[in-house]
Amino acid sequence: VLLPDAELDLQRSVQAVLRELSAQAPALQSNQGNSCRDDLHGDLPQRSPSPASISVRDRPVFQAVSEDLWHIIIPLLHTLMYVLTKATGITEELYRKTYAFCTRLLTLPTPYCTVALDCAIRLKTEIAVPGTLYQRTVLAEQSLMNELYPYQERVFLFVDPELVSASVCSALLLEIEAAQGQQTPEACMRHVVSHALQAALGEACHPGALHRKLQTSSRRVLEHYFHAVVAAVEQMAGEASPSRAGHLEKLEEIYCSLLGPAAARRGRCGDLLQDQPPSIPLPSPYITFHLWTDQEQLWKELVLFLRPQSQLRLSADLEALDLQGLGPDRDMARVSMLSTDSGIERDLPLGADELPTPSSPEMDRAGLQRKGGIKKRMWPPDFPMPGSWDGPPGLHRRTGRPSGDGELLPGVSRVHTARVLVLGDDRMLGRLAQAYHRLRKRETQKFCLTPRLSLQLYYIPVLAPQVTGQGTWEQERASRPPELGELATFLGRADPWYETTVNTLCPAIHKLAQMPLCLDTTQTVDPFILDVITYYVRMGTQPIYFQIYTVKIFSDLSQDCVEDIFLTELKVKVQDCKSPKLGSSPRRRGVTGAESPGAELSICYQKALLSHRPREVTVSLRATGLVLKAIPDSDTEGSPDCLPAAAPVTTHTCLNVSVTEVVKSSNLAGRSFSTVTNTFRTSSIQIQSQDQRLLMLLLDKDDRRTFRDVVRFEVGPCPEPCSRTQKSKMSCLNSYGQKEMETTQATSKPLLMPINTFSGIIQ
């Protein structure tokens, strides 16, 4: 049990978080609020919570509902579930009280009901089989292979060395290596065995003797009891009606076999206070650090993640889809045979195949069987290509499995979960969108990753520090140009807990980079940043979907276009260079091209309307540039003319276009020019230069993605590469009766990139 001072400390931390979430937006970025956040869940890996500490966290959750404080329910519920996963000795009453509370939240709108359902599913198993959540988390994250629970998870941390400083990369790498150096497979197996026995036996367990026995056991003995505990937990959790008493009986047998009957009978009362073993930590997930230097690096890392076990898990159905050919440059194989007969087996000449005799009953049954003329590797019948790799998780996914789990093909389960975490600014997210689009495009040729891999995307903003002063973090954030952090700002507005937990992590990362490096990985470290990353990738299960836009770029109207995609912004400027054809006459008399700033543009766009009715607008104007933004600003987010660009289910997307128009005026001093900014919203747009002045395009604010000498470009929602033409049947009546006609309608789904947050978009 926690000491009174420690419990009061914890209660003050919880109350501080409540005050922080209840405050206005400027208080969300305060350093004082960050320290409260650190006290609440930053110290969780260093101590095992007791039932008293759970009650401290539990009380504000129920109080929030009674006082209609809905904005703090999801953060407290996430933190409570995070603690319940680690704790031992939790009473069944507390579990059932929390479960009943989650079921009450199912009547609320999203995201409250979605988060509550996920928590209720996990709590239902934990009530019957204590310790299941902890065991499955460690097994999956540490890749401790077991036949009863084959799921594996891995965190891929990607950093662009051109956008993030070398000191930040080195500091993060050293912190990850120092923390994971203390997490050997033997240590993780000891944690699983000890946690399962203590969670199930409670006061009947002798933790001190158990800890000493596991520390002195050999690798062979440790593996034996590890597999025995995992089998007992998973077999009971897999039953339709798991019995808590039956689970307790099995673990008592393992406990007596491990310690011996005499030591097991002493129980917990034999432990002295000074003999208490260290608390059971929840190891951080296995994280691999990658410098993003190759466009195909994401694909290669995901393939390597699947490759060691791919040949062991392939079924006959997967062989037909050519899943063993993981090479990215090979085309999908197709086996064809030319058929010159009618296609009916009885019309084949004798000897062509081993046909039965004419008098046999097999011949009569085979008379109307179809002979395949072309054998083609194709998708299973009526198999819908997924609009996104995971999408919103279904309400009936299996208990305890990682999010996004399911069977896309018969007999094929997603046993691998790749959590891709990127650090950087909006330019890094632009590169992630490019890689995501390439990866989805590959799946149209090689359907090898989607059936077996659940892909989860995470984002932590790391912006360049300000060097102009020694102000506080909120002062630096206010003075920093917001261009490179627009998507992080949008995520913070959509999810307040993301704003408090993730968006405020940037100054801590830069502070870590300024600290002197410690190359001794044997010392015990306090990896604060790693703890926050772990909390984010574990509890950030609700995605926000962002529309990816495609742009077709023409440098010559007589040639094919170049296609690219962008996620956040497309900026257009008029090049200060000579036009391609010299000596051309100006379009307007008395005003030459050199005198007039900007370029004459023809703009044709589809106006974004909530009614979804097509309304095309064509205008011609002179402009010096324009900006197309896919992320809505705070002042336009609630506009009725356009839905947000990111939503759990997006049926309408829009771009915010700002055009810097040139206005000509005449007075006694002569002609003068001024500029005015016009804004409108569109779902697609086409722009062409009319006076032969060339344009320059900048995608996602990245100087490396600049296109010059552009005369025309077209922008629209990027279609899902896997979406195909679908046939729909409709019935119509004519004057002669009723007949059924079949129509073909091209339906292309938009490509949406999910970024995981804690609660999704809170309305």
Short mmCIF file of N, CA and C in Angstrom, two decimals, residues 68-192:
data_model
loop_
_atom_site.label_atom_id
_atom_site.label_comp_id
_atom_site.label_asym_id
_atom_site.label_seq_id
_atom_site.Cartn_x
_atom_site.Cartn_y
_atom_site.Cartn_z
N ASP A 68 -20.62 16.80 -15.55
CA ASP A 68 -20.64 17.13 -16.98
C ASP A 68 -19.31 17.70 -17.46
N LEU A 69 -18.19 17.20 -16.93
CA LEU A 69 -16.87 17.61 -17.39
C LEU A 69 -16.40 16.62 -18.45
N TRP A 70 -17.02 16.69 -19.62
CA TRP A 70 -16.77 15.67 -20.64
C TRP A 70 -15.36 15.76 -21.21
N HIS A 71 -14.75 16.93 -21.19
CA HIS A 71 -13.45 17.09 -21.83
C HIS A 71 -12.33 16.40 -21.06
N ILE A 72 -12.58 15.99 -19.83
CA ILE A 72 -11.53 15.32 -19.06
C ILE A 72 -11.78 13.82 -18.91
N ILE A 73 -12.88 13.32 -19.48
CA ILE A 73 -13.20 11.90 -19.30
C ILE A 73 -12.19 11.03 -20.02
N ILE A 74 -11.91 11.32 -21.29
CA ILE A 74 -11.03 10.46 -22.08
C ILE A 74 -9.60 10.48 -21.53
N PRO A 75 -9.00 11.62 -21.20
CA PRO A 75 -7.65 11.56 -20.60
C PRO A 75 -7.58 10.75 -19.32
N LEU A 76 -8.55 10.93 -18.43
CA LEU A 76 -8.52 10.17 -17.19
C LEU A 76 -8.79 8.69 -17.43
N LEU A 77 -9.66 8.38 -18.39
CA LEU A 77 -9.95 6.98 -18.68
C LEU A 77 -8.73 6.29 -19.28
N HIS A 78 -8.01 6.99 -20.17
CA HIS A 78 -6.78 6.43 -20.74
C HIS A 78 -5.75 6.17 -19.63
N THR A 79 -5.57 7.14 -18.76
CA THR A 79 -4.58 6.98 -17.69
C THR A 79 -4.98 5.87 -16.73
N LEU A 80 -6.28 5.77 -16.44
CA LEU A 80 -6.75 4.70 -15.56
C LEU A 80 -6.49 3.33 -16.18
N MET A 81 -6.78 3.17 -17.48
CA MET A 81 -6.53 1.89 -18.14
C MET A 81 -5.04 1.59 -18.21
N TYR A 82 -4.22 2.62 -18.36
CA TYR A 82 -2.77 2.43 -18.39
C TYR A 82 -2.27 1.89 -17.06
N VAL A 83 -2.86 2.38 -15.98
CA VAL A 83 -2.46 1.91 -14.65
C VAL A 83 -3.01 0.52 -14.36
N LEU A 84 -4.26 0.27 -14.75
CA LEU A 84 -4.85 -1.05 -14.52
C LEU A 84 -4.09 -2.15 -15.25
N THR A 85 -3.49 -1.82 -16.38
CA THR A 85 -2.71 -2.82 -17.10
C THR A 85 -1.49 -3.24 -16.30
N LYS A 86 -0.90 -2.32 -15.56
CA LYS A 86 0.34 -2.61 -14.83
C LYS A 86 0.10 -3.15 -13.43
N ALA A 87 -1.04 -2.81 -12.84
CA ALA A 87 -1.22 -3.06 -11.42
C ALA A 87 -1.45 -4.53 -11.12
N THR A 88 -1.15 -4.92 -9.88
CA THR A 88 -1.45 -6.25 -9.35
C THR A 88 -2.26 -6.09 -8.07
N GLY A 89 -3.05 -7.10 -7.75
CA GLY A 89 -3.83 -7.05 -6.52
C GLY A 89 -5.04 -6.16 -6.59
N ILE A 90 -5.54 -5.85 -7.79
CA ILE A 90 -6.73 -5.01 -7.91
C ILE A 90 -7.96 -5.84 -7.56
N THR A 91 -8.84 -5.29 -6.77
CA THR A 91 -10.03 -6.02 -6.36
C THR A 91 -11.00 -6.16 -7.53
N GLU A 92 -11.77 -7.23 -7.50
CA GLU A 92 -12.76 -7.46 -8.54
C GLU A 92 -13.84 -6.38 -8.52
N GLU A 93 -14.12 -5.83 -7.35
CA GLU A 93 -15.11 -4.78 -7.24
C GLU A 93 -14.70 -3.53 -8.02
N LEU A 94 -13.41 -3.19 -7.93
CA LEU A 94 -12.93 -2.01 -8.65
C LEU A 94 -12.99 -2.24 -10.16
N TYR A 95 -12.64 -3.45 -10.59
CA TYR A 95 -12.74 -3.77 -12.01
C TYR A 95 -14.18 -3.64 -12.50
N ARG A 96 -15.11 -4.19 -11.76
CA ARG A 96 -16.50 -4.16 -12.20
C ARG A 96 -17.07 -2.74 -12.15
N LYS A 97 -16.61 -1.95 -11.20
CA LYS A 97 -17.07 -0.57 -11.13
C LYS A 97 -16.61 0.22 -12.35
N THR A 98 -15.35 0.00 -12.75
CA THR A 98 -14.84 0.68 -13.94
C THR A 98 -15.52 0.17 -15.20
N TYR A 99 -15.80 -1.14 -15.26
CA TYR A 99 -16.48 -1.71 -16.42
C TYR A 99 -17.89 -1.15 -16.55
N ALA A 100 -18.60 -1.04 -15.44
CA ALA A 100 -19.95 -0.48 -15.48
C ALA A 100 -19.92 0.98 -15.93
N PHE A 101 -18.90 1.70 -15.51
CA PHE A 101 -18.79 3.09 -15.94
C PHE A 101 -18.57 3.17 -17.45
N CYS A 102 -17.74 2.29 -18.00
CA CYS A 102 -17.49 2.30 -19.45
C CYS A 102 -18.76 1.97 -20.23
N THR A 103 -19.56 1.03 -19.73
CA THR A 103 -20.80 0.71 -20.42
C THR A 103 -21.79 1.88 -20.40
N ARG A 104 -21.74 2.70 -19.37
CA ARG A 104 -22.60 3.89 -19.33
C ARG A 104 -22.20 4.88 -20.42
N LEU A 105 -20.92 4.94 -20.74
CA LEU A 105 -20.45 5.88 -21.75
C LEU A 105 -20.82 5.46 -23.17
N LEU A 106 -21.29 4.23 -23.36
CA LEU A 106 -21.63 3.76 -24.71
C LEU A 106 -22.81 4.51 -25.29
N THR A 107 -23.58 5.19 -24.48
CA THR A 107 -24.73 5.95 -24.98
C THR A 107 -24.32 7.34 -25.47
N LEU A 108 -23.08 7.72 -25.25
CA LEU A 108 -22.61 9.04 -25.68
C LEU A 108 -22.16 8.99 -27.13
N PRO A 109 -22.05 10.13 -27.78
CA PRO A 109 -21.55 10.14 -29.17
C PRO A 109 -20.06 9.87 -29.20
N THR A 110 -19.56 9.67 -30.42
CA THR A 110 -18.12 9.50 -30.59
C THR A 110 -17.43 10.81 -30.25
N PRO A 111 -16.20 10.76 -29.74
CA PRO A 111 -15.36 9.58 -29.55
C PRO A 111 -15.52 8.90 -28.20
N TYR A 112 -16.46 9.39 -27.35
CA TYR A 112 -16.57 8.84 -26.00
C TYR A 112 -16.98 7.36 -26.04
N CYS A 113 -17.98 7.03 -26.87
CA CYS A 113 -18.43 5.65 -26.92
C CYS A 113 -17.37 4.74 -27.53
N THR A 114 -16.57 5.26 -28.48
CA THR A 114 -15.53 4.43 -29.10
C THR A 114 -14.43 4.08 -28.11
N VAL A 115 -13.96 5.08 -27.36
CA VAL A 115 -12.93 4.83 -26.36
C VAL A 115 -13.48 3.95 -25.24
N ALA A 116 -14.72 4.21 -24.83
CA ALA A 116 -15.31 3.41 -23.76
C ALA A 116 -15.50 1.96 -24.17
N LEU A 117 -15.87 1.72 -25.42
CA LEU A 117 -16.04 0.34 -25.89
C LEU A 117 -14.71 -0.40 -25.89
N ASP A 118 -13.67 0.26 -26.34
CA ASP A 118 -12.35 -0.38 -26.34
C ASP A 118 -11.91 -0.73 -24.91
N CYS A 119 -12.15 0.18 -23.97
CA CYS A 119 -11.79 -0.11 -22.58
C CYS A 119 -12.67 -1.21 -21.99
N ALA A 120 -13.96 -1.23 -22.32
CA ALA A 120 -14.85 -2.25 -21.78
C ALA A 120 -14.48 -3.63 -22.28
N ILE A 121 -14.08 -3.74 -23.54
CA ILE A 121 -13.68 -5.04 -24.08
C ILE A 121 -12.48 -5.59 -23.33
N ARG A 122 -11.50 -4.73 -23.07
CA ARG A 122 -10.30 -5.20 -22.37
C ARG A 122 -10.60 -5.50 -20.90
N LEU A 123 -11.46 -4.68 -20.28
CA LEU A 123 -11.77 -4.91 -18.87
C LEU A 123 -12.55 -6.20 -18.66
N LYS A 124 -13.40 -6.57 -19.60
CA LYS A 124 -14.19 -7.78 -19.45
C LYS A 124 -13.31 -9.01 -19.35
N THR A 125 -12.26 -9.05 -20.15
CA THR A 125 -11.32 -10.17 -20.06
C THR A 125 -10.49 -10.09 -18.79
N GLU A 126 -10.10 -8.88 -18.40
CA GLU A 126 -9.26 -8.72 -17.21
C GLU A 126 -10.01 -9.10 -15.94
N ILE A 127 -11.32 -8.91 -15.92
CA ILE A 127 -12.09 -9.29 -14.74
C ILE A 127 -12.04 -10.80 -14.52
N ALA A 128 -12.23 -11.56 -15.61
CA ALA A 128 -12.25 -13.02 -15.48
C ALA A 128 -10.85 -13.60 -15.35
N VAL A 129 -9.89 -13.03 -16.08
CA VAL A 129 -8.52 -13.56 -16.09
C VAL A 129 -7.58 -12.41 -15.76
N PRO A 130 -7.30 -12.14 -14.50
CA PRO A 130 -6.41 -11.02 -14.14
C PRO A 130 -5.01 -11.23 -14.71
N GLY A 131 -4.43 -10.14 -15.18
CA GLY A 131 -3.08 -10.18 -15.73
C GLY A 131 -3.02 -10.39 -17.22
N THR A 132 -4.18 -10.52 -17.89
CA THR A 132 -4.18 -10.77 -19.34
C THR A 132 -3.64 -9.58 -20.10
N LEU A 133 -4.04 -8.37 -19.75
CA LEU A 133 -3.60 -7.19 -20.49
C LEU A 133 -2.09 -7.02 -20.40
N TYR A 134 -1.54 -7.17 -19.22
CA TYR A 134 -0.09 -7.03 -19.05
C TYR A 134 0.64 -8.09 -19.88
N GLN A 135 0.19 -9.33 -19.79
CA GLN A 135 0.89 -10.41 -20.49
C GLN A 135 0.84 -10.21 -21.99
N ARG A 136 -0.31 -9.86 -22.54
CA ARG A 136 -0.41 -9.70 -23.99
C ARG A 136 0.38 -8.48 -24.46
N THR A 137 0.43 -7.46 -23.64
CA THR A 137 1.22 -6.29 -24.02
C THR A 137 2.70 -6.63 -24.12
N VAL A 138 3.23 -7.34 -23.13
CA VAL A 138 4.65 -7.69 -23.14
C VAL A 138 4.96 -8.69 -24.25
N LEU A 139 4.09 -9.68 -24.44
CA LEU A 139 4.33 -10.68 -25.48
C LEU A 139 4.41 -10.04 -26.86
N ALA A 140 3.47 -9.14 -27.14
CA ALA A 140 3.43 -8.53 -28.47
C ALA A 140 4.57 -7.54 -28.67
N GLU A 141 4.80 -6.68 -27.68
CA GLU A 141 5.80 -5.62 -27.86
C GLU A 141 7.22 -6.14 -27.84
N GLN A 142 7.49 -7.21 -27.09
CA GLN A 142 8.84 -7.75 -27.00
C GLN A 142 9.06 -8.93 -27.94
N SER A 143 8.05 -9.28 -28.75
CA SER A 143 8.15 -10.39 -29.71
C SER A 143 8.58 -11.69 -29.03
N LEU A 144 7.98 -11.98 -27.87
CA LEU A 144 8.22 -13.26 -27.20
C LEU A 144 7.28 -14.28 -27.83
N MET A 145 7.81 -15.05 -28.75
CA MET A 145 6.99 -15.91 -29.58
C MET A 145 6.29 -16.98 -28.75
N ASN A 146 5.00 -17.15 -29.02
CA ASN A 146 4.21 -18.17 -28.36
C ASN A 146 3.09 -18.57 -29.31
N GLU A 147 2.83 -19.88 -29.38
CA GLU A 147 1.82 -20.36 -30.31
C GLU A 147 0.42 -19.89 -29.95
N LEU A 148 0.14 -19.74 -28.67
CA LEU A 148 -1.19 -19.33 -28.25
C LEU A 148 -1.45 -17.85 -28.46
N TYR A 149 -0.41 -17.05 -28.53
CA TYR A 149 -0.56 -15.62 -28.77
C TYR A 149 0.57 -15.17 -29.69
N PRO A 150 0.38 -15.33 -31.01
CA PRO A 150 1.47 -15.07 -31.96
C PRO A 150 1.62 -13.62 -32.38
N TYR A 151 0.91 -12.70 -31.77
CA TYR A 151 0.90 -11.31 -32.23
C TYR A 151 2.23 -10.63 -31.90
N GLN A 152 2.67 -9.80 -32.84
CA GLN A 152 3.91 -9.06 -32.68
C GLN A 152 3.68 -7.59 -33.01
N GLU A 153 4.33 -6.72 -32.25
CA GLU A 153 4.26 -5.28 -32.49
C GLU A 153 5.67 -4.71 -32.48
N ARG A 154 5.83 -3.66 -33.26
CA ARG A 154 7.12 -2.98 -33.29
C ARG A 154 6.89 -1.50 -33.59
N VAL A 155 7.67 -0.67 -32.93
CA VAL A 155 7.60 0.78 -33.14
C VAL A 155 8.77 1.18 -34.03
N PHE A 156 8.46 1.81 -35.15
CA PHE A 156 9.47 2.31 -36.08
C PHE A 156 9.53 3.83 -35.91
N LEU A 157 10.65 4.33 -35.40
CA LEU A 157 10.83 5.76 -35.18
C LEU A 157 11.63 6.33 -36.35
N PHE A 158 11.01 7.17 -37.17
CA PHE A 158 11.64 7.75 -38.35
C PHE A 158 11.93 9.23 -38.11
N VAL A 159 13.16 9.62 -38.44
CA VAL A 159 13.60 11.00 -38.31
C VAL A 159 14.32 11.37 -39.59
N ASP A 160 13.99 12.52 -40.15
CA ASP A 160 14.68 13.02 -41.34
C ASP A 160 15.90 13.81 -40.88
N PRO A 161 17.11 13.36 -41.19
CA PRO A 161 18.31 14.07 -40.70
C PRO A 161 18.46 15.47 -41.28
N GLU A 162 17.78 15.77 -42.38
CA GLU A 162 17.86 17.12 -42.94
C GLU A 162 16.91 18.09 -42.25
N LEU A 163 15.96 17.58 -41.48
CA LEU A 163 14.99 18.43 -40.79
C LEU A 163 15.18 18.47 -39.29
N VAL A 164 15.77 17.42 -38.71
CA VAL A 164 16.02 17.34 -37.27
C VAL A 164 17.53 17.33 -37.06
N SER A 165 18.00 18.10 -36.10
CA SER A 165 19.44 18.25 -35.87
C SER A 165 20.06 16.93 -35.45
N ALA A 166 21.38 16.83 -35.67
CA ALA A 166 22.12 15.62 -35.30
C ALA A 166 22.14 15.41 -33.79
N SER A 167 22.15 16.50 -33.02
CA SER A 167 22.16 16.35 -31.56
C SER A 167 20.87 15.73 -31.06
N VAL A 168 19.74 16.11 -31.66
CA VAL A 168 18.46 15.52 -31.26
C VAL A 168 18.42 14.04 -31.62
N CYS A 169 18.89 13.70 -32.82
CA CYS A 169 18.91 12.30 -33.24
C CYS A 169 19.79 11.46 -32.31
N SER A 170 20.96 11.97 -31.97
CA SER A 170 21.87 11.22 -31.09
C SER A 170 21.29 11.05 -29.70
N ALA A 171 20.65 12.11 -29.17
CA ALA A 171 20.08 12.02 -27.83
C ALA A 171 18.94 11.00 -27.78
N LEU A 172 18.08 11.01 -28.79
CA LEU A 172 16.98 10.04 -28.81
C LEU A 172 17.49 8.62 -28.96
N LEU A 173 18.48 8.43 -29.81
CA LEU A 173 19.02 7.09 -30.02
C LEU A 173 19.66 6.55 -28.75
N LEU A 174 20.43 7.39 -28.05
CA LEU A 174 21.08 6.93 -26.83
C LEU A 174 20.07 6.63 -25.73
N GLU A 175 19.00 7.41 -25.64
CA GLU A 175 17.99 7.14 -24.61
C GLU A 175 17.26 5.83 -24.90
N ILE A 176 16.96 5.57 -26.17
CA ILE A 176 16.29 4.32 -26.52
C ILE A 176 17.19 3.13 -26.25
N GLU A 177 18.47 3.23 -26.63
CA GLU A 177 19.39 2.12 -26.41
C GLU A 177 19.64 1.88 -24.93
N ALA A 178 19.73 2.95 -24.14
CA ALA A 178 19.97 2.78 -22.71
C ALA A 178 18.80 2.10 -22.03
N ALA A 179 17.57 2.46 -22.43
CA ALA A 179 16.40 1.84 -21.80
C ALA A 179 16.22 0.40 -22.25
N GLN A 180 16.43 0.13 -23.52
CA GLN A 180 16.21 -1.22 -24.01
C GLN A 180 17.35 -2.16 -23.66
N GLY A 181 18.50 -1.62 -23.29
CA GLY A 181 19.59 -2.48 -22.85
C GLY A 181 19.28 -3.20 -21.55
N GLN A 182 18.35 -2.66 -20.77
CA GLN A 182 17.96 -3.28 -19.51
C GLN A 182 16.77 -4.22 -19.66
N GLN A 183 16.22 -4.35 -20.88
CA GLN A 183 15.05 -5.18 -21.12
C GLN A 183 15.45 -6.42 -21.92
N THR A 184 16.13 -7.36 -21.28
CA THR A 184 16.51 -8.60 -21.94
C THR A 184 15.30 -9.53 -22.01
N PRO A 185 15.30 -10.51 -22.92
CA PRO A 185 14.18 -11.46 -22.96
C PRO A 185 13.98 -12.20 -21.64
N GLU A 186 15.08 -12.52 -20.93
CA GLU A 186 14.94 -13.20 -19.65
C GLU A 186 14.23 -12.31 -18.64
N ALA A 187 14.58 -11.02 -18.61
CA ALA A 187 13.92 -10.10 -17.68
C ALA A 187 12.43 -9.97 -17.99
N CYS A 188 12.09 -9.91 -19.28
CA CYS A 188 10.68 -9.79 -19.65
C CYS A 188 9.90 -11.04 -19.27
N MET A 189 10.51 -12.22 -19.43
CA MET A 189 9.83 -13.45 -19.03
C MET A 189 9.61 -13.49 -17.52
N ARG A 190 10.61 -13.02 -16.74
CA ARG A 190 10.42 -12.96 -15.29
C ARG A 190 9.26 -12.03 -14.93
N HIS A 191 9.17 -10.89 -15.62
CA HIS A 191 8.09 -9.95 -15.33
C HIS A 191 6.73 -10.59 -15.62
N VAL A 192 6.63 -11.32 -16.73
CA VAL A 192 5.34 -11.93 -17.10
C VAL A 192 4.92 -12.96 -16.06
#
